[in-house]
Coordinates of C-alpha atoms in Angstrom, one line a residue:
Chain A
X30 CA 46.7 -80.1 59.1
X31 CA 48.2 -79.2 62.5
X32 CA 52.0 -78.6 62.6
X33 CA 52.4 -82.1 64.3
X34 CA 50.5 -83.8 61.5
X35 CA 52.5 -81.8 58.9
X36 CA 55.7 -83.0 60.6
X37 CA 54.5 -86.6 60.4
X38 CA 53.7 -86.2 56.7
X39 CA 57.1 -84.6 56.0
X40 CA 58.9 -87.5 57.9
X41 CA 56.9 -90.0 55.9
X42 CA 57.9 -88.6 52.6
X43 CA 61.5 -88.2 53.7
X44 CA 61.7 -91.8 55.0
X45 CA 60.1 -93.1 51.9
X46 CA 62.7 -91.3 49.8
X47 CA 65.6 -92.5 51.9
X48 CA 64.3 -96.1 51.8
X49 CA 64.0 -95.8 48.0
X50 CA 67.6 -94.9 47.3
X51 CA 69.1 -97.1 50.0
X52 CA 67.1 -100.1 48.6
X53 CA 68.6 -99.6 45.2
X54 CA 72.1 -98.6 46.5
X55 CA 74.0 -100.3 43.7
X56 CA 72.3 -97.8 41.3
X57 CA 72.3 -94.8 43.6
X58 CA 75.3 -94.8 45.9
X59 CA 77.9 -97.2 44.4
X60 CA 78.3 -95.5 41.0
X61 CA 79.5 -92.2 42.5
X62 CA 82.1 -94.1 44.7
X63 CA 83.4 -95.9 41.6
X64 CA 83.4 -92.9 39.2
X65 CA 85.1 -90.6 41.7
X66 CA 87.7 -93.3 42.5
X67 CA 88.5 -93.4 38.8
X68 CA 88.7 -89.6 38.7
X69 CA 91.1 -89.6 41.7
X70 CA 93.3 -92.2 40.1
X71 CA 93.3 -90.8 36.5
X72 CA 93.2 -87.0 37.1
X73 CA 94.6 -86.9 40.6
X74 CA 97.4 -89.5 40.6
X75 CA 98.3 -90.3 37.0
X76 CA 97.8 -87.0 35.1
X77 CA 97.9 -84.8 38.2
X78 CA 101.4 -85.8 39.1
X79 CA 102.6 -84.4 35.7
X80 CA 100.5 -81.2 36.0
X81 CA 102.2 -80.0 39.2
X82 CA 100.7 -77.3 41.4
X83 CA 97.3 -75.6 40.8
X84 CA 96.4 -72.6 42.8
X85 CA 99.2 -73.3 45.2
X86 CA 98.1 -76.9 46.0
X87 CA 98.9 -80.3 44.5
X88 CA 96.6 -81.1 41.7
X89 CA 95.0 -83.9 43.7
X90 CA 94.3 -81.5 46.6
X91 CA 92.9 -79.0 44.1
X92 CA 90.5 -81.4 42.3
X93 CA 89.1 -83.2 45.4
X94 CA 86.7 -80.4 46.5
X95 CA 85.4 -80.0 42.9
X96 CA 84.8 -83.8 42.6
X97 CA 83.0 -84.0 45.9
X98 CA 80.8 -81.1 44.8
X99 CA 80.2 -82.8 41.4
X100 CA 79.0 -85.9 43.2
X101 CA 76.6 -83.8 45.5
X102 CA 75.2 -81.9 42.5
X103 CA 74.5 -84.9 40.3
X104 CA 73.1 -87.1 43.1
X105 CA 70.8 -84.5 44.7
X106 CA 69.5 -83.6 41.2
X107 CA 69.0 -87.2 40.0
X108 CA 67.4 -88.4 43.2
X109 CA 64.5 -86.0 43.0
X110 CA 64.1 -86.0 39.2
X111 CA 63.9 -89.8 39.0
X112 CA 61.9 -90.3 42.2
X113 CA 59.3 -87.6 41.5
X114 CA 59.0 -88.3 37.8
X115 CA 58.7 -92.0 38.7
X116 CA 55.8 -91.3 41.0
X117 CA 54.2 -89.1 38.4
X118 CA 54.7 -91.7 35.8
X119 CA 53.2 -94.5 37.9
X120 CA 50.5 -92.1 39.3
X121 CA 51.6 -92.9 42.8
X122 CA 52.1 -89.1 43.3
X123 CA 48.3 -89.1 43.6
X124 CA 48.6 -90.7 47.0
X125 CA 50.1 -87.4 48.1
X126 CA 48.0 -85.1 46.0
X127 CA 44.7 -86.4 47.4
X128 CA 45.9 -86.2 50.9
X129 CA 45.7 -83.0 53.0
X130 CA 49.5 -82.7 53.0
X131 CA 50.4 -79.0 52.1
X132 CA 52.4 -78.4 49.0
X133 CA 55.4 -77.0 50.8
X134 CA 55.6 -80.2 52.9
X135 CA 55.5 -82.4 49.8
X136 CA 58.3 -80.2 48.2
X137 CA 60.5 -80.2 51.4
X138 CA 60.0 -84.0 51.7
X139 CA 61.3 -84.7 48.2
X140 CA 64.0 -82.0 48.4
X141 CA 65.4 -83.2 51.7
X142 CA 65.3 -86.7 50.3
X143 CA 67.6 -85.4 47.5
X144 CA 69.7 -83.5 50.0
X145 CA 70.2 -86.6 52.1
X146 CA 71.4 -88.6 49.2
X147 CA 73.8 -85.7 48.2
X148 CA 75.2 -85.7 51.7
X149 CA 75.5 -89.5 51.9
X150 CA 77.4 -89.6 48.6
X151 CA 79.5 -86.6 49.7
X152 CA 80.6 -88.6 52.8
X153 CA 81.3 -91.7 50.7
X154 CA 83.3 -89.8 48.1
X155 CA 85.2 -87.9 50.9
X156 CA 86.2 -91.2 52.5
X157 CA 87.3 -92.5 49.2
X158 CA 89.4 -89.4 48.6
X159 CA 91.3 -90.0 51.9
X160 CA 92.9 -93.0 50.2
X161 CA 94.5 -90.5 47.7
X162 CA 95.2 -87.3 49.6
X163 CA 95.1 -85.7 53.0
X164 CA 92.2 -83.4 53.4
X165 CA 92.5 -80.2 55.4
X166 CA 89.3 -78.4 56.0
X167 CA 89.7 -74.6 56.1
X168 CA 86.2 -73.8 57.4
X169 CA 83.7 -76.5 58.5
X170 CA 81.0 -73.9 58.7
X171 CA 81.4 -72.8 55.0
X172 CA 81.7 -76.5 53.9
X173 CA 78.4 -77.4 55.6
X174 CA 76.5 -74.4 54.5
X175 CA 77.7 -74.7 50.8
X176 CA 76.9 -78.4 50.8
X177 CA 73.4 -77.9 52.2
X178 CA 72.6 -75.0 49.9
X179 CA 74.0 -76.6 46.8
X180 CA 72.3 -80.0 47.3
X181 CA 69.0 -78.1 48.0
X182 CA 69.4 -76.0 44.9
X183 CA 70.0 -79.0 42.6
X184 CA 67.3 -81.1 44.3
X185 CA 64.9 -78.3 43.5
X186 CA 66.2 -78.1 40.0
X187 CA 65.6 -81.9 39.7
X188 CA 62.0 -81.4 41.0
X189 CA 61.3 -78.7 38.3
X190 CA 62.7 -81.0 35.6
X191 CA 60.5 -83.9 36.9
X192 CA 57.3 -81.7 36.8
X193 CA 57.9 -80.7 33.2
X194 CA 59.2 -84.2 32.0
X195 CA 56.8 -86.2 29.9
X196 CA 59.1 -89.2 29.4
X197 CA 62.1 -90.9 30.9
X198 CA 64.1 -89.3 28.0
X199 CA 63.2 -85.9 29.4
X200 CA 64.7 -86.6 32.7
X201 CA 68.1 -87.5 31.2
X202 CA 68.3 -84.6 28.7
X203 CA 69.0 -81.9 31.3
X204 CA 71.7 -83.9 33.3
X205 CA 73.4 -84.9 30.0
X206 CA 73.3 -81.7 28.0
X207 CA 73.1 -79.0 30.6
X208 CA 74.4 -80.2 34.0
X209 CA 77.4 -82.2 32.9
X210 CA 78.9 -79.5 30.6
X211 CA 78.3 -76.9 33.3
X212 CA 80.1 -79.1 35.9
X213 CA 83.0 -79.8 33.6
X214 CA 83.3 -76.1 32.7
X215 CA 82.7 -75.0 36.3
X216 CA 86.3 -75.1 37.4
X217 CA 86.3 -78.6 38.9
X218 CA 89.5 -79.5 37.1
X219 CA 91.2 -76.1 36.6
X220 CA 91.6 -72.7 38.1
X221 CA 89.9 -69.7 36.4
X222 CA 93.4 -68.1 36.3
X223 CA 94.3 -70.5 33.5
X224 CA 91.6 -69.1 31.2
X225 CA 92.0 -66.1 28.9
X226 CA 90.1 -63.0 30.2
X227 CA 87.2 -63.5 27.8
X228 CA 86.5 -67.1 28.8
X229 CA 87.0 -66.3 32.4
X230 CA 84.3 -63.7 32.0
X231 CA 82.0 -66.2 30.2
X232 CA 82.6 -68.8 33.0
X233 CA 81.2 -66.4 35.5
X234 CA 77.8 -66.9 33.9
X235 CA 78.0 -70.5 35.0
X236 CA 76.4 -71.1 38.4
X237 CA 78.5 -74.2 39.0
X238 CA 81.6 -71.9 39.1
X239 CA 80.3 -70.3 42.3
X240 CA 79.3 -73.7 43.9
X241 CA 82.6 -75.3 43.2
X242 CA 84.6 -72.3 44.3
X243 CA 82.7 -71.7 47.5
X244 CA 83.2 -75.3 48.5
X245 CA 86.9 -75.2 47.5
X246 CA 87.2 -72.1 49.7
X247 CA 85.7 -74.1 52.6
X248 CA 88.1 -76.9 52.1
X249 CA 91.3 -75.2 50.9
X250 CA 90.8 -71.6 51.7
X251 CA 91.1 -70.4 48.1
X252 CA 88.6 -69.3 45.6
X253 CA 88.5 -67.8 42.1
X254 CA 85.4 -65.8 42.9
X255 CA 84.3 -63.6 45.7
X256 CA 82.8 -65.7 48.5
X257 CA 80.0 -63.2 49.3
X258 CA 79.0 -63.1 45.6
X259 CA 79.1 -66.9 45.4
X260 CA 76.8 -67.3 48.5
X261 CA 74.5 -64.6 47.1
X262 CA 74.3 -66.4 43.8
X263 CA 73.7 -69.9 45.3
X264 CA 71.1 -68.4 47.8
X265 CA 69.4 -66.4 45.2
X266 CA 69.1 -69.4 42.8
X267 CA 67.9 -71.6 45.6
X268 CA 65.1 -69.2 46.6
X269 CA 64.0 -68.7 43.0
X270 CA 63.9 -72.5 42.5
X271 CA 62.1 -73.1 45.8
X272 CA 59.3 -70.6 45.1
X273 CA 59.0 -71.7 41.4
X274 CA 58.7 -75.4 42.5
X275 CA 56.1 -74.4 45.1
X276 CA 54.2 -72.5 42.5
X277 CA 54.2 -75.6 40.2
X278 CA 52.9 -77.8 43.0
X279 CA 50.2 -75.4 44.1
X280 CA 49.0 -74.7 40.6
X281 CA 49.1 -78.4 39.8
X282 CA 50.8 -77.8 36.5
X283 CA 51.3 -81.2 34.8
X284 CA 50.1 -82.9 37.9
X285 CA 46.4 -82.2 38.1
X286 CA 43.9 -81.7 35.2
Chain B
X14 CA 21.6 -83.2 59.0
X15 CA 24.5 -81.9 56.9
X16 CA 24.9 -84.0 53.7
X17 CA 28.0 -86.1 53.3
X18 CA 28.5 -84.5 49.9
X19 CA 26.8 -81.5 48.3
X20 CA 27.5 -80.5 44.7
X21 CA 26.0 -77.4 43.2
X22 CA 26.3 -76.4 39.5
X23 CA 29.7 -78.1 39.1
X24 CA 31.3 -77.5 35.8
X25 CA 34.5 -78.5 34.2
X26 CA 35.8 -77.4 30.9
X27 CA 39.2 -78.5 29.6
X28 CA 41.7 -76.4 27.7
X29 CA 40.6 -77.9 24.4
X30 CA 37.1 -76.7 25.1
X31 CA 35.6 -80.0 26.0
X32 CA 32.9 -79.6 28.7
X33 CA 33.2 -82.7 30.9
X34 CA 30.7 -81.4 33.5
X35 CA 27.8 -79.1 32.6
X36 CA 26.6 -77.7 35.9
X37 CA 25.7 -80.9 37.8
X38 CA 24.1 -80.8 41.2
X39 CA 23.6 -83.7 43.6
X40 CA 23.5 -84.4 47.3
X41 CA 24.5 -87.6 49.1
X42 CA 23.1 -88.1 52.6
X43 CA 25.3 -89.2 55.5
X44 CA 25.4 -93.0 55.8
X45 CA 24.1 -93.5 52.2
X46 CA 25.4 -96.1 49.8
X47 CA 25.2 -94.1 46.6
X48 CA 25.8 -95.1 43.0
X49 CA 27.1 -92.8 40.3
X50 CA 26.5 -94.4 37.0
X51 CA 27.1 -93.4 33.5
X52 CA 28.6 -94.6 30.2
X53 CA 32.3 -94.1 29.5
X54 CA 33.2 -90.4 29.2
X55 CA 30.0 -89.3 30.9
X56 CA 31.8 -87.3 33.6
X57 CA 31.9 -89.8 36.6
X58 CA 35.7 -89.8 36.9
X59 CA 35.9 -86.1 36.4
X60 CA 33.4 -85.6 39.3
X61 CA 35.5 -87.8 41.5
X62 CA 38.7 -86.1 40.3
X63 CA 37.2 -82.7 41.5
X64 CA 36.3 -84.2 44.9
X65 CA 39.9 -85.4 45.5
X66 CA 41.6 -82.4 44.0
X67 CA 43.1 -84.2 41.0
X68 CA 40.8 -82.1 38.7
X69 CA 40.4 -78.4 39.1
X70 CA 36.7 -77.4 38.7
X71 CA 35.8 -74.5 36.4
X72 CA 32.8 -73.4 38.4
X73 CA 30.4 -74.5 41.1
X74 CA 30.5 -75.4 44.8
X75 CA 31.4 -78.6 46.5
X76 CA 31.1 -79.3 50.2
X77 CA 32.1 -82.4 52.1
X78 CA 30.3 -82.8 55.4
X79 CA 29.6 -79.1 55.2
X80 CA 33.2 -78.1 54.5
X81 CA 33.5 -76.1 51.3
X82 CA 36.5 -77.3 49.3
X83 CA 37.2 -73.7 48.3
X84 CA 37.4 -72.6 52.0
X85 CA 39.4 -75.6 53.5
X86 CA 40.2 -78.3 51.0
X87 CA 42.7 -80.1 53.4
X88 CA 39.9 -80.4 56.1
X89 CA 37.5 -81.7 53.4
X90 CA 40.2 -84.2 52.2
X91 CA 40.5 -85.7 55.7
X92 CA 36.9 -86.8 55.4
X93 CA 37.4 -88.5 52.1
X94 CA 39.0 -91.8 51.1
X95 CA 39.5 -92.5 47.4
X96 CA 39.8 -95.8 45.6
X97 CA 40.7 -94.9 42.0
X98 CA 40.0 -96.9 38.9
X99 CA 43.7 -97.3 38.0
X100 CA 46.3 -98.8 40.3
X101 CA 48.1 -95.7 41.5
X102 CA 50.6 -97.1 44.0
X103 CA 54.3 -97.7 43.7
X104 CA 54.5 -101.3 42.5
X105 CA 58.0 -101.7 44.0
X106 CA 56.9 -100.9 47.5
X107 CA 55.8 -103.4 50.1
X108 CA 52.1 -103.7 50.8
X109 CA 52.4 -102.7 54.4
X110 CA 54.6 -99.7 53.5
X111 CA 52.0 -98.4 51.0
X112 CA 49.3 -98.4 53.6
X113 CA 51.5 -97.0 56.4
X114 CA 52.8 -94.2 54.2
X115 CA 49.3 -93.2 53.2
X116 CA 48.5 -92.9 56.9
X117 CA 51.5 -90.7 57.3
X118 CA 50.3 -88.4 54.5
X119 CA 47.2 -87.8 56.6
X120 CA 49.3 -87.0 59.7
X121 CA 48.7 -90.2 61.6
X122 CA 51.6 -91.0 64.0
X123 CA 53.6 -94.2 63.3
X124 CA 52.0 -96.3 66.1
X125 CA 48.4 -95.6 65.0
X126 CA 49.3 -96.0 61.3
X127 CA 50.7 -99.4 62.0
X128 CA 47.7 -100.5 64.0
X129 CA 45.2 -99.3 61.3
X130 CA 47.3 -100.8 58.5
X131 CA 47.2 -104.2 60.2
X132 CA 43.4 -103.9 60.9
X133 CA 42.5 -103.1 57.3
X134 CA 45.0 -105.5 55.7
X135 CA 43.6 -108.3 57.9
X136 CA 40.0 -107.4 57.1
X137 CA 40.8 -107.4 53.4
X138 CA 42.7 -110.6 53.6
X139 CA 46.1 -109.1 52.7
X140 CA 48.0 -109.3 56.0
X141 CA 49.8 -112.4 54.9
X142 CA 51.1 -110.4 51.9
X143 CA 52.2 -107.4 54.0
X144 CA 55.9 -107.9 53.2
X145 CA 55.3 -108.7 49.5
X146 CA 56.1 -106.1 46.8
X147 CA 52.9 -104.7 45.5
X148 CA 53.7 -105.8 41.9
X149 CA 53.5 -109.4 43.0
X150 CA 49.8 -109.2 43.9
X151 CA 47.0 -110.4 41.8
X152 CA 44.5 -107.9 40.3
X153 CA 41.9 -108.5 42.9
X154 CA 44.5 -108.1 45.7
X155 CA 45.7 -104.8 44.2
X156 CA 42.1 -103.6 44.3
X157 CA 41.8 -104.6 48.0
X158 CA 45.1 -103.0 48.7
X159 CA 43.7 -99.7 47.4
X160 CA 40.6 -100.1 49.6
X161 CA 42.8 -100.7 52.7
X162 CA 44.9 -97.7 51.8
X163 CA 41.8 -95.5 51.3
X164 CA 40.4 -96.6 54.7
X165 CA 43.6 -96.2 56.8
X166 CA 42.7 -92.7 57.9
X167 CA 39.2 -93.8 58.6
X168 CA 37.3 -91.4 56.3
X169 CA 33.7 -90.6 56.8
X170 CA 33.1 -90.7 53.0
X171 CA 34.6 -93.5 50.9
X172 CA 34.6 -93.0 47.1
X173 CA 35.2 -96.0 44.9
X174 CA 35.7 -95.7 41.2
X175 CA 35.0 -99.0 39.6
X176 CA 36.3 -101.0 42.6
X177 CA 35.4 -104.5 41.2
X178 CA 36.6 -104.0 37.6
X179 CA 38.4 -107.2 36.6
X180 CA 37.7 -108.9 39.8
X181 CA 36.4 -112.5 39.8
X182 CA 32.9 -113.2 41.0
X183 CA 33.9 -114.7 44.4
X184 CA 36.2 -111.8 45.2
X185 CA 33.6 -109.3 44.0
X186 CA 31.0 -110.9 46.4
X187 CA 33.5 -110.7 49.3
X188 CA 34.2 -107.1 48.5
X189 CA 30.5 -106.3 48.5
X190 CA 30.2 -107.9 51.9
X191 CA 33.1 -105.8 53.2
X192 CA 31.6 -102.6 51.8
X193 CA 28.2 -103.4 53.2
X194 CA 29.9 -103.9 56.6
X195 CA 31.7 -100.6 56.6
X196 CA 28.6 -98.8 55.3
X197 CA 26.6 -100.3 58.2
X198 CA 29.2 -99.1 60.6
X199 CA 28.5 -95.5 59.4
X200 CA 30.8 -94.8 56.4
X201 CA 29.1 -93.1 53.6
X202 CA 30.0 -94.7 50.3
X203 CA 29.8 -93.4 46.7
X204 CA 30.4 -96.0 44.1
X205 CA 30.8 -95.8 40.3
X206 CA 30.5 -99.1 38.5
X207 CA 29.8 -100.6 35.2
X208 CA 28.2 -103.6 36.9
X209 CA 24.6 -102.5 37.3
X210 CA 23.9 -105.6 39.2
X211 CA 26.5 -104.3 41.7
X212 CA 24.7 -100.9 42.0
X213 CA 21.3 -102.7 42.5
X214 CA 22.7 -105.1 45.1
X215 CA 24.6 -102.4 47.2
X216 CA 23.2 -99.0 46.7
X217 CA 20.1 -97.2 48.1
X218 CA 20.3 -94.1 45.9
X219 CA 21.6 -93.5 42.5
X220 CA 22.5 -90.7 40.1
X221 CA 22.9 -91.3 36.4
X222 CA 25.2 -89.0 34.6
X223 CA 25.4 -88.6 30.8
X224 CA 27.3 -86.1 28.6
X225 CA 28.2 -84.2 31.7
X226 CA 24.7 -83.8 33.0
X227 CA 22.7 -85.6 35.7
X228 CA 19.9 -87.3 33.9
X229 CA 18.4 -89.1 37.0
X230 CA 18.9 -88.8 40.7
X231 CA 16.6 -90.9 42.8
X232 CA 16.4 -94.1 44.9
X233 CA 17.2 -97.4 43.3
X234 CA 13.8 -98.7 44.4
X235 CA 11.8 -95.8 42.8
X236 CA 13.9 -96.1 39.6
X237 CA 13.1 -99.8 39.2
X238 CA 9.4 -99.1 39.9
X239 CA 9.5 -97.0 36.7
X240 CA 10.7 -99.8 34.6
X241 CA 8.0 -100.1 31.9
X242 CA 9.0 -103.5 30.5
X243 CA 11.1 -106.5 31.5
X244 CA 12.3 -109.3 29.3
X245 CA 12.5 -112.8 30.8
X246 CA 14.1 -115.9 29.4
X247 CA 12.3 -119.1 30.0
X248 CA 14.1 -122.5 29.7
X249 CA 11.7 -125.4 29.2
X250 CA 11.9 -129.1 29.7
X251 CA 9.6 -129.8 26.8
X252 CA 10.5 -128.9 23.3
X253 CA 8.9 -125.6 22.2
X254 CA 6.6 -125.4 19.2
X255 CA 7.4 -122.9 16.4
X256 CA 4.5 -120.8 17.5
X257 CA 4.8 -119.9 21.2
X258 CA 1.4 -120.7 22.9
X259 CA 1.3 -117.5 24.9
X260 CA -1.3 -114.9 24.1
X261 CA -1.1 -111.2 25.1
X262 CA 2.7 -111.1 25.4
X263 CA 5.4 -110.5 22.9
X264 CA 7.2 -113.9 22.8
X265 CA 10.2 -115.0 20.8
X266 CA 11.5 -118.6 20.4
X267 CA 15.3 -118.7 20.9
X268 CA 15.7 -122.4 20.3
X269 CA 13.9 -125.7 21.1
X270 CA 14.1 -125.2 24.8
X271 CA 14.2 -121.5 25.4
X272 CA 12.2 -118.4 24.7
X273 CA 12.1 -114.7 25.5
X274 CA 8.9 -113.1 26.8
X275 CA 8.4 -109.4 27.3
X276 CA 6.3 -108.4 30.3
X277 CA 4.9 -104.9 30.3
X278 CA 4.2 -102.9 33.4
X279 CA 0.8 -104.0 34.7
X280 CA 1.0 -107.4 33.2
X281 CA 1.4 -110.5 35.5
X282 CA 4.0 -113.1 34.9
X283 CA 1.5 -115.7 36.4
X284 CA -0.5 -115.4 33.2
X285 CA 2.5 -116.6 31.2
X286 CA 2.9 -119.6 33.5
X287 CA -0.8 -120.4 33.3
X288 CA -0.8 -120.4 29.5
X289 CA 2.4 -122.5 29.3
X290 CA 0.9 -124.9 31.8
X291 CA -2.3 -125.2 29.8
X292 CA -0.2 -126.0 26.7
X293 CA 1.6 -128.7 28.6
X294 CA 5.0 -126.9 28.6
X295 CA 7.0 -127.3 31.8
X296 CA 9.4 -124.5 32.7
X297 CA 12.8 -125.6 34.2
X298 CA 14.1 -122.1 34.9
X299 CA 13.4 -118.4 34.3
X300 CA 15.7 -115.3 34.5
X301 CA 15.9 -111.7 33.5
X302 CA 17.5 -111.2 30.1
X303 CA 19.4 -108.3 31.5
X304 CA 19.8 -106.8 34.9
X305 CA 16.7 -104.7 35.6
X306 CA 18.7 -101.6 36.4
X307 CA 20.6 -102.1 33.2
X308 CA 17.4 -101.9 31.2
X309 CA 16.6 -98.7 33.0
X310 CA 20.1 -97.4 32.5
X311 CA 20.0 -98.0 28.8
X312 CA 16.7 -96.3 28.5
X313 CA 17.9 -93.2 30.4
X314 CA 21.2 -92.8 28.7
X315 CA 19.7 -93.4 25.3
X316 CA 17.0 -90.9 26.1
X317 CA 14.2 -93.4 25.9
X318 CA 12.9 -93.0 29.4

């Protein structure tokens, strides 16, 4: 395929993905807005007012970046895992596999579909947060880069989950038993300074700690971890996930016989 | 002329050790209407799976219009349109979107994709359903949708795996007419079917595959010429006696007004009529007990021919 044809194929996959999640927006976009509003009300306003300052900010200001990042992570992941597994389950993925579209174009189409949903939900949640707090952005560049890298990383993770999944149960196991605990223990609601040294050390094995803190640095200008190390971790995981996903597609594992 | 499809010693073994294809070779000429027949599990769908990259071959060479799939599979794929046996589209997408998206996967710009989608959906009688979710279509419409989708990039080789399974007779006939039309326009067609009447009506050449091997590869005409025996059913106006008054043929009385008569190669059916006429038995109709190709097919796959 020529580069122009590959671009057409990529746009087709991306458009299809965007159409899919916008068509079922009450299932894909609305829940995050409602859930995050509840978090803002309960943790930010009601409980947060009793907690006082965290890391030099009001508790509401402190949790907002983590909650936005939580929405990005869960949405970019669940978009790709449900869409790609759905197309595998219905065999409609064969439409792509029999076509001359290169594997990396297929992968980028699905991943950018997940990224776009992550970004859209991030915008929605950010707008909702403005009803509860004033948002100061410390560095727009860092915010944009972290959001893009994180949504890409978790979209890729969703793709890998979808390839290995054999049933709809399999696509909910990882978000429920892996992703959610990692998010809750990733410093969304607390600063690492509150943890004893041992648990602070254990927390540094959690990739979500770097994602949340890098984003919090972009918004508030403070982080519990080194920014360089955080970017290295996110970038490294993204590259590994990308090449592993590409390998899965090219080898046809669980997709071709 | 370069063949539309050339397969040499194609093998496929699955991880569990099952050999689905045992070194098959066949060639399909450009412009041909070719039937690939075989019982369930014979290897037809595996062969098609290899051609469209859904099945990885174990050994052998496959070339589509001279393009070796090991050298440039994407270029080979551009020449092929696939209509699979199972419905493999997103049932929640609109009919028009399914066809336009497929065009996009082949790199066709949006304008051309839309024109082609309209052309083929109109030709297949689905244009009125373009904004309907695919799940709302009848079985026959879903099959036609898959044909429109396979044709949208205008492939030189169209492969149809059981395209008329579960389709009513009227719809089947109209699909036959459509396939004949696109074949006459130059598209090479390979068809697998369980309806041997379909293969006889549409195809010029035929390969029969059984247990992963090609057991016959010839023209439909020459295959039928080799038929050693045909069984005809005669319906009579007059009541038939217990002993059928036909000498020199194996004849069986089915009921008062019908009988089966076996006609061996070299015998003439006129003799049957002459003897019945002499006995004062009038025939109201006559038909083959089974499709002629079906007789041959059964002989071949059961090793009797």
